[in-house]
Coordinates of C-alpha atoms in Angstrom, one line a residue:
X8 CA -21.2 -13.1 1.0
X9 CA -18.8 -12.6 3.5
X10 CA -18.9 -9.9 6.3
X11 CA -16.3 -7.3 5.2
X12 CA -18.9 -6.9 1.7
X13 CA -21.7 -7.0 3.4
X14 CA -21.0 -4.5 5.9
X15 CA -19.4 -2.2 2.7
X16 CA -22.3 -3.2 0.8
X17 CA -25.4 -2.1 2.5
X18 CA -23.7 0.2 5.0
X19 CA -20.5 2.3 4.4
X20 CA -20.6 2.5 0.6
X21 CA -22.9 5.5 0.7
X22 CA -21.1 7.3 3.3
X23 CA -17.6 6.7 1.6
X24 CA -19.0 7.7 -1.8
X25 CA -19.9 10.9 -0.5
X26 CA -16.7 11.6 1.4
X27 CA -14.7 11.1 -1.4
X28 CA -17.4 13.3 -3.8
X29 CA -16.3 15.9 -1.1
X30 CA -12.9 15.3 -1.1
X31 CA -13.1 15.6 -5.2
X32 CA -15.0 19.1 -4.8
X33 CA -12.2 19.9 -3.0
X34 CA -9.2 19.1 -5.4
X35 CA -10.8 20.3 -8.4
X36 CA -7.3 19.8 -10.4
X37 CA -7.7 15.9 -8.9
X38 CA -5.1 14.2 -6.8
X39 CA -3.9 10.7 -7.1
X40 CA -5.3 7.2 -5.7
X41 CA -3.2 7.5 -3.2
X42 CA -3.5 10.9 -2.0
X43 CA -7.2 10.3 -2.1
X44 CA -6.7 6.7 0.2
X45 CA -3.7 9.1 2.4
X46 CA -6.7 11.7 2.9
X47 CA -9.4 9.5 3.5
X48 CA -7.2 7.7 5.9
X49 CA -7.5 10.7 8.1
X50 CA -11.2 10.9 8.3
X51 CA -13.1 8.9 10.6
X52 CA -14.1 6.1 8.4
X53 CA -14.0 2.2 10.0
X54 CA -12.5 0.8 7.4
X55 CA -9.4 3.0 7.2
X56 CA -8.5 2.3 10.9
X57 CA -5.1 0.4 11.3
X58 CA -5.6 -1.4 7.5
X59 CA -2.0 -2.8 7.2
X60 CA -1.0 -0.6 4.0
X61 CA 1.9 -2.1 3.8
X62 CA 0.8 -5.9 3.4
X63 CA -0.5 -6.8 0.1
X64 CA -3.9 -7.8 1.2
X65 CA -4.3 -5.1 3.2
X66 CA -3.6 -2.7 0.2
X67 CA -5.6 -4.7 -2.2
X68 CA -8.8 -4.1 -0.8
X69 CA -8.1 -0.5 0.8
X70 CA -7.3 0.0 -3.1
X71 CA -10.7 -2.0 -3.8
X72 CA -13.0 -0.4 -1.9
X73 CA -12.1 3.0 -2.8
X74 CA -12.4 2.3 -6.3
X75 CA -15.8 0.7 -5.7
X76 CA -16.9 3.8 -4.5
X77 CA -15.6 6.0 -7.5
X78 CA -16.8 3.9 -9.6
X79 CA -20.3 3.6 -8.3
X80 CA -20.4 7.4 -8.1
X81 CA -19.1 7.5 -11.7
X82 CA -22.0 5.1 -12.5
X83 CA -24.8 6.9 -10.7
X84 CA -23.7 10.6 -11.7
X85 CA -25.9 12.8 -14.0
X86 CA -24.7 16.0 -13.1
X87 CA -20.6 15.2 -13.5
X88 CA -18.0 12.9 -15.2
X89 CA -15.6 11.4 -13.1
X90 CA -12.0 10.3 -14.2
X91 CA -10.6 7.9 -12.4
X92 CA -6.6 6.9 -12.9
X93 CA -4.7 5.9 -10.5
X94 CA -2.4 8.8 -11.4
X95 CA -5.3 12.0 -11.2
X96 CA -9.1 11.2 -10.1
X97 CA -11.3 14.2 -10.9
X98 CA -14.3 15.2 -11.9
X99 CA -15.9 18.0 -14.0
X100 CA -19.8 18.9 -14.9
X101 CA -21.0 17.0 -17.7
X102 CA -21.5 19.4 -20.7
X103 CA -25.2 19.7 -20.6
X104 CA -25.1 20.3 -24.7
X105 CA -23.9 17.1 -25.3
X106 CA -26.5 14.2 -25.7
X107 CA -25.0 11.1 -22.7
X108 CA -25.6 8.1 -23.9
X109 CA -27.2 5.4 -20.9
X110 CA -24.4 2.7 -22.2
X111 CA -23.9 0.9 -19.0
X112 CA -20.7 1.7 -17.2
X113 CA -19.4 -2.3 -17.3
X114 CA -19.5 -2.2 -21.3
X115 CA -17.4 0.7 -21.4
X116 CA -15.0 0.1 -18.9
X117 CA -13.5 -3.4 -17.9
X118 CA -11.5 -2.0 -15.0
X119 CA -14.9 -0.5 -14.0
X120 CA -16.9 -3.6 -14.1
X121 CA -13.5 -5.6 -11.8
X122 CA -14.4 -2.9 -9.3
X123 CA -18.2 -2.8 -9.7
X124 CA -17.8 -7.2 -8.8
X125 CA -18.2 -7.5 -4.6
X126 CA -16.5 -11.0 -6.3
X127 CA -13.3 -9.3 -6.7
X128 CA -12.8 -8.3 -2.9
X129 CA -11.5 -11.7 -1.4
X130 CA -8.5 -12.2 -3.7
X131 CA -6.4 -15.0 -2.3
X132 CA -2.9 -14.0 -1.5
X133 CA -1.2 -15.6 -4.2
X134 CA -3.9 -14.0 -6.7
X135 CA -3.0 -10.7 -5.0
X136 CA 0.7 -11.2 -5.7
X137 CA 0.0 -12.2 -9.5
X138 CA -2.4 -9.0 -10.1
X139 CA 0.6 -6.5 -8.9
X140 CA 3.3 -8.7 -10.8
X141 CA 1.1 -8.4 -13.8
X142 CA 0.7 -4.7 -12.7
X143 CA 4.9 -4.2 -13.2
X144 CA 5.2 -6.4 -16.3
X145 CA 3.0 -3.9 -18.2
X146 CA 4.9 -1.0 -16.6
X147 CA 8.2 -2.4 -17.2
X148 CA 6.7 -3.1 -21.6
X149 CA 5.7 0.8 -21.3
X150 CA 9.2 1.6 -19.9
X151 CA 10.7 0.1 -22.2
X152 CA 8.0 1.2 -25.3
X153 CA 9.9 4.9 -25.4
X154 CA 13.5 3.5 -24.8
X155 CA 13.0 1.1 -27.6
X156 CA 11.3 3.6 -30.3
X157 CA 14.5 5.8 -29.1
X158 CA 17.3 3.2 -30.2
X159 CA 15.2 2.9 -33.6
X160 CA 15.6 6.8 -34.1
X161 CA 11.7 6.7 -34.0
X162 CA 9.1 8.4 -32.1
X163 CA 4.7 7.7 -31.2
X164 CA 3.0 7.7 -33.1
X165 CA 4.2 4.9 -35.2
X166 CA 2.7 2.5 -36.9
X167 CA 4.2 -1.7 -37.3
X168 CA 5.2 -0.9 -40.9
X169 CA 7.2 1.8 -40.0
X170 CA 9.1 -0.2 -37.7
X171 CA 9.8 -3.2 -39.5
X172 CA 11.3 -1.0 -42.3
X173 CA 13.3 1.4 -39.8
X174 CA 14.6 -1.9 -38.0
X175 CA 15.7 -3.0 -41.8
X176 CA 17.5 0.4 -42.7
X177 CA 18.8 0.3 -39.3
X178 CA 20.3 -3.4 -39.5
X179 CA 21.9 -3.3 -42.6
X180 CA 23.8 0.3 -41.5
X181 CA 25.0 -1.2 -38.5
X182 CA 25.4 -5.1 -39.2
X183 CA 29.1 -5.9 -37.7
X184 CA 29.5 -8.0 -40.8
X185 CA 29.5 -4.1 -42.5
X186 CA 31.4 -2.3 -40.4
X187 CA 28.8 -2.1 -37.7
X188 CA 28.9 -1.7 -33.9
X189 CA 27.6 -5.5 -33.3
X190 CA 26.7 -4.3 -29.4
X191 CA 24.2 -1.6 -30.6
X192 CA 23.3 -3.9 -33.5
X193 CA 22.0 -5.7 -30.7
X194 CA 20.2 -3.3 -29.1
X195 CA 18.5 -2.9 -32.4
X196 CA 17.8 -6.2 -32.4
X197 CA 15.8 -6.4 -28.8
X198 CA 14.0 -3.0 -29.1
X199 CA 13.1 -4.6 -32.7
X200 CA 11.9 -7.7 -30.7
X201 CA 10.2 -6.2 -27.7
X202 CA 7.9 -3.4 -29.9
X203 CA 6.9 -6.4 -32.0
X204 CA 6.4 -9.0 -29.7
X205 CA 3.6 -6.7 -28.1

């Protein structure tokens, strides 16, 4: 175990678990992973001190630790549910009608279990730099996910079947052997390609 975990482990964890449940009670509409990180980068916590944002390391395991915490207080809650996305992080009082289930947090929730794993704080550089290229590939295939369902004349929800025949209709109207516009037969052709390569 190396020192930056140990000294997170067993003796800032608590304190910057409750800072953020403070923080939360605070934004009760949520804010964003970074807006949380931006605010607790103005409170006196060690680890916030001069961590080089801006390198990917550095960001990494700012972005680590924080969601460590969330998810440890996510984890040890009875009284609320947290949500935590990197776009809103909230949390709201557990309906007290509803029967919780004790289902361990890491069965639910992959992302959760990364987070909950000390294991996961010394990325190498390199892994660093595939996890955020991995990061924009899936944003780029979501990007692309509306724009593509748009040049099929189709919208979500929609199911393979529905593609497949939409792409058929679709290539036979505008096939430049009939007539067609062969560059947005093409078009056809890679949204076609990209929703069913998925």
């Amino acid at each position: 175990m190396s020192d930056d975990q140990s000294y997170w482990q067993q003796e800032r964890t608590h304190t910057l678990m409750q800072t953020i449940d403070v923080i939360l009670d605070q934004h009760i509409n949520g804010l964003s992973l970074y807006d949380l990180i931006k605010t607790l980068s103005s409170e006196d916590i060690a680890f916030f001190d001069g961590r080089p944002l801006a390198e990917p390391q550095g960001l990494f395991q700012t972005n680590f630790v924080v969601m460590n915490a969330l998810y440890q207080l996510a984890k040890s809650s009875f009284d609320y549910h947290y949500e935590i996305h990197s776009l809103k992080i909230c949390k709201h009082p557990k309906d007290s009608t509803k029967k919780e289930t004790s289902t361990e947090l890491s069965e639910l929730d992959p992302l959760g279990a990364y987070y909950l794993d000390w294991n996961n704080f010394n990325q190498s550089e390199q892994e660093i730099n595939e996890l955020i290229n991995q990061f924009w590939e899936r944003m780029l295939v979501i990007d692309f996910e509306d724009q593509d369902l748009q040049t099929l004349d189709l919208s979500k929800p929609v199911t393979l079947a529905e593609i497949k025949q939409q792409y058929r209709k679709l290539s036979q109207q505008h096939h430049p052997d009939k007539g067609g516009d062969a560059e947005y037969f093409v078009e056809i052709q890679q949204a076609y390609t990209r929703l069913t390569d998925r």
